Coordinates of C-alpha atoms in Angstrom, one line a residue:
M1 CA 41.9 -23.1 -25.3
S2 CA 39.2 -25.6 -24.5
K3 CA 39.5 -24.8 -20.8
I4 CA 39.0 -21.1 -21.5
V5 CA 35.9 -21.8 -23.6
F6 CA 34.5 -24.1 -20.9
F7 CA 35.1 -21.4 -18.3
L8 CA 33.4 -18.8 -20.4
Q9 CA 30.4 -21.1 -20.9
F10 CA 30.2 -21.7 -17.2
V11 CA 30.3 -18.0 -16.4
A12 CA 27.5 -17.4 -19.0
V13 CA 25.3 -20.1 -17.6
A14 CA 25.9 -18.9 -14.0
T15 CA 25.0 -15.4 -15.0
I16 CA 21.8 -16.4 -16.7
A17 CA 20.8 -18.6 -13.7
S18 CA 21.6 -15.7 -11.4
C19 CA 19.4 -13.3 -13.5
L20 CA 16.6 -15.8 -13.6
S21 CA 16.8 -16.3 -9.8
V22 CA 16.6 -12.5 -9.2
A23 CA 13.7 -12.3 -11.6
D24 CA 11.9 -15.1 -9.9
V25 CA 12.5 -13.6 -6.4
E26 CA 11.2 -10.3 -7.6
K27 CA 8.1 -11.9 -9.1
R28 CA 7.4 -13.7 -5.8
A29 CA 8.0 -10.6 -3.8
T30 CA 5.6 -8.4 -5.8
G31 CA 3.0 -10.7 -7.4
G32 CA 2.2 -7.9 -9.8
Y33 CA 1.2 -5.5 -7.0
V34 CA 2.1 -1.9 -7.5
Q35 CA 3.8 -0.5 -4.3
N36 CA 5.5 2.9 -4.7
P37 CA 6.7 4.9 -1.7
S38 CA 5.0 8.1 -2.9
G39 CA 2.5 9.4 -5.4
T40 CA -1.0 10.6 -5.8
A41 CA -4.0 9.1 -3.9
S42 CA -7.6 9.4 -3.0
F43 CA -9.1 9.3 0.5
T44 CA -12.4 8.3 2.1
H45 CA -13.2 7.0 5.6
Y46 CA -14.9 4.0 7.2
S47 CA -15.9 2.7 10.6
G48 CA -15.6 -0.8 12.2
C49 CA -11.8 -1.1 12.0
G50 CA -11.5 -3.7 14.9
Q51 CA -10.7 -6.7 12.7
P52 CA -8.2 -5.5 10.2
A53 CA -6.8 -7.7 7.4
C54 CA -3.2 -7.3 8.7
G55 CA -4.3 -9.0 11.9
V56 CA -3.3 -6.3 14.3
A57 CA -5.4 -3.4 15.4
A58 CA -3.9 -0.1 16.6
S59 CA -4.9 2.9 18.7
G60 CA -3.4 5.6 16.5
F61 CA -4.5 6.9 13.0
T62 CA -4.9 3.9 10.8
A63 CA -6.1 3.2 7.2
A64 CA -7.1 0.5 4.8
V65 CA -5.3 0.7 1.4
S66 CA -6.5 -0.4 -2.0
Q67 CA -5.8 -4.0 -2.9
L68 CA -3.3 -3.3 -5.8
T69 CA -1.1 -1.6 -3.2
F70 CA -2.0 -3.7 -0.1
G71 CA -0.3 -6.8 -1.5
S72 CA -2.9 -9.5 -0.8
A73 CA -6.4 -10.5 -1.5
P74 CA -9.3 -11.1 1.0
G75 CA -8.7 -14.2 3.0
L76 CA -5.0 -14.5 2.1
G77 CA -3.6 -12.6 5.1
A78 CA -1.3 -9.6 5.5
G79 CA 0.2 -7.9 2.4
D80 CA 3.4 -6.0 2.3
A81 CA 1.7 -2.7 3.0
C82 CA 0.8 -3.9 6.5
G83 CA 2.4 -1.8 9.2
R84 CA 3.8 0.8 6.8
C85 CA 3.3 4.4 7.7
F86 CA 2.4 7.2 5.3
A87 CA 2.0 11.0 5.5
I88 CA -1.1 11.8 3.5
T89 CA -2.1 15.2 2.3
A90 CA -5.3 16.3 0.6
N91 CA -5.5 19.1 -1.9
K92 CA -8.9 18.7 -3.6
D93 CA -12.5 17.5 -3.2
P94 CA -13.4 15.8 -6.5
F95 CA -17.1 16.5 -5.8
S96 CA -16.6 20.1 -4.8
P97 CA -13.8 21.4 -7.1
A98 CA -14.4 25.0 -5.9
F99 CA -13.5 24.1 -2.4
T100 CA -9.9 25.3 -1.6
G101 CA -9.5 24.1 1.9
P102 CA -8.2 24.1 4.6
F103 CA -6.7 20.7 3.9
H104 CA -4.7 18.6 6.3
T105 CA -1.8 16.2 6.6
I106 CA -1.7 13.3 9.0
V107 CA 0.4 10.2 9.3
V108 CA -1.5 6.8 9.2
K109 CA -0.4 3.3 9.6
V110 CA -1.8 0.7 7.2
T111 CA -3.6 -2.1 9.0
D112 CA -6.4 -3.1 6.6
L113 CA -7.4 -3.9 3.1
C114 CA -9.8 -2.1 0.8
P115 CA -10.7 -4.9 -1.6
V116 CA -11.6 -4.4 -5.3
Q117 CA -14.8 -6.3 -4.8
G118 CA -17.6 -4.0 -3.7
N119 CA -15.3 -0.9 -3.8
Q120 CA -14.8 -0.4 -7.6
E121 CA -15.1 3.4 -7.4
W122 CA -12.2 3.9 -5.0
C123 CA -10.3 0.6 -4.7
G124 CA -10.8 -0.8 -8.2
Q125 CA -7.2 -0.4 -9.3
S126 CA -5.9 -3.4 -11.2
Q127 CA -2.9 -4.4 -13.3
S128 CA -4.9 -3.6 -16.5
N129 CA -6.4 -0.4 -15.1
P130 CA -4.0 1.0 -12.5
N131 CA -6.0 4.1 -11.6
N132 CA -9.4 4.3 -9.9
Q133 CA -12.4 6.3 -11.2
H134 CA -10.9 9.4 -9.7
G135 CA -7.5 9.0 -11.4
A136 CA -5.7 7.8 -8.3
P137 CA -3.4 4.8 -8.3
V138 CA -3.7 4.4 -4.5
H139 CA -6.6 4.8 -2.2
F140 CA -6.6 5.2 1.6
D141 CA -9.8 4.5 3.5
I142 CA -9.1 6.2 6.8
C143 CA -10.4 4.6 10.0
E144 CA -13.0 6.8 11.9
D145 CA -12.8 4.8 15.1
T146 CA -9.3 6.0 16.1
G147 CA -9.8 9.6 15.1
G148 CA -7.9 9.8 11.8
A149 CA -10.9 10.7 9.7
N150 CA -11.9 13.5 12.0
A151 CA -8.4 14.9 11.9
F152 CA -8.1 14.6 8.1
F153 CA -11.4 15.6 6.6
P154 CA -12.8 19.1 6.7
S155 CA -16.4 19.3 7.9
G156 CA -18.8 18.3 5.1
H157 CA -16.0 16.8 2.8
G158 CA -15.8 13.1 3.1
A159 CA -13.9 12.2 -0.1
L160 CA -10.7 13.9 -1.1
T161 CA -7.7 13.5 -3.4
G162 CA -4.1 14.4 -2.8
T163 CA -0.7 12.8 -2.2
Y164 CA 1.0 10.3 0.0
T165 CA 4.6 9.6 1.0
E166 CA 5.9 6.6 3.0
V167 CA 7.6 7.7 6.2
S168 CA 9.2 6.2 9.2
C169 CA 6.7 4.9 11.7
S170 CA 8.6 7.0 14.3
Q171 CA 6.4 9.8 12.9
W172 CA 3.2 7.9 13.7
S173 CA 1.5 8.4 17.0
G174 CA -0.2 5.3 18.4
S175 CA 0.3 1.8 19.7
D176 CA -0.2 -1.7 18.3
G177 CA -2.6 -4.2 19.7
G178 CA -2.0 -8.0 19.9
A179 CA -2.3 -10.4 17.0
L180 CA -5.8 -11.3 16.1
F181 CA -5.0 -14.5 14.2
N182 CA -2.1 -16.7 13.1
G183 CA -0.2 -15.0 10.3
A184 CA -0.9 -11.5 11.6
C185 CA 1.8 -9.2 10.4
I186 CA 2.7 -5.5 10.6
A187 CA 6.4 -5.9 9.8
G188 CA 6.3 -3.0 7.4
E189 CA 6.6 -0.7 10.4
K190 CA 10.2 -1.8 10.9
A191 CA 11.2 -2.4 7.2
G192 CA 12.8 0.1 5.0
N193 CA 10.6 2.1 2.6
W194 CA 9.5 0.3 -0.5
P195 CA 11.0 -1.6 -2.4
A196 CA 12.3 -3.1 0.9
V197 CA 10.1 -6.1 1.9
G198 CA 8.2 -6.3 5.2
C199 CA 5.4 -8.8 5.5
G200 CA 5.7 -9.8 1.8
N201 CA 2.8 -10.1 -0.6
K202 CA 0.3 -13.0 -1.0
G203 CA -1.2 -14.3 -4.2
T204 CA -1.4 -12.1 -7.3
A205 CA -2.6 -8.6 -7.9
P206 CA -6.1 -8.0 -9.3

């Protein structure tokens, strides 16, 4: 009987240890970041995309993504969003609600970070306040330099809301440049869709 009790105690301890290990790994993998493969989003555009936070520039349509989704903070390197591709579709202009389109869908690769600091309106999502001022949990800032902004935004409409879906990067048209610094990573382009891990996250979410 004592052997059976000992065995059951061993199994219980091993099970608890296993659960703790999985929990710890999950915590390290996410850092509190919120990374869903689809959902609602907001969209703006920016120029000067030649030194992206992922450390690899690209020639196709690219975008920065809000910090809570990016998976890293300024100066900490690539987050797990780096290299992932998303089909983004607009359906509304929050500043011109009467505008009904036409709206467009493009596929972008994430290469850059839109940090909370200095971008509260669009990229201010945090663990305590997961949506931005326009009700979107994710924000894509689309690079103008490689043509994405011109393809996505109707003339006269530079801020939109809509949806996003993670897709295979085989659907993205473009090519990657070389690494700009040690630690550069766009492994998301070859990883499975979230929750699969690509570059991994750094630090903790805002």
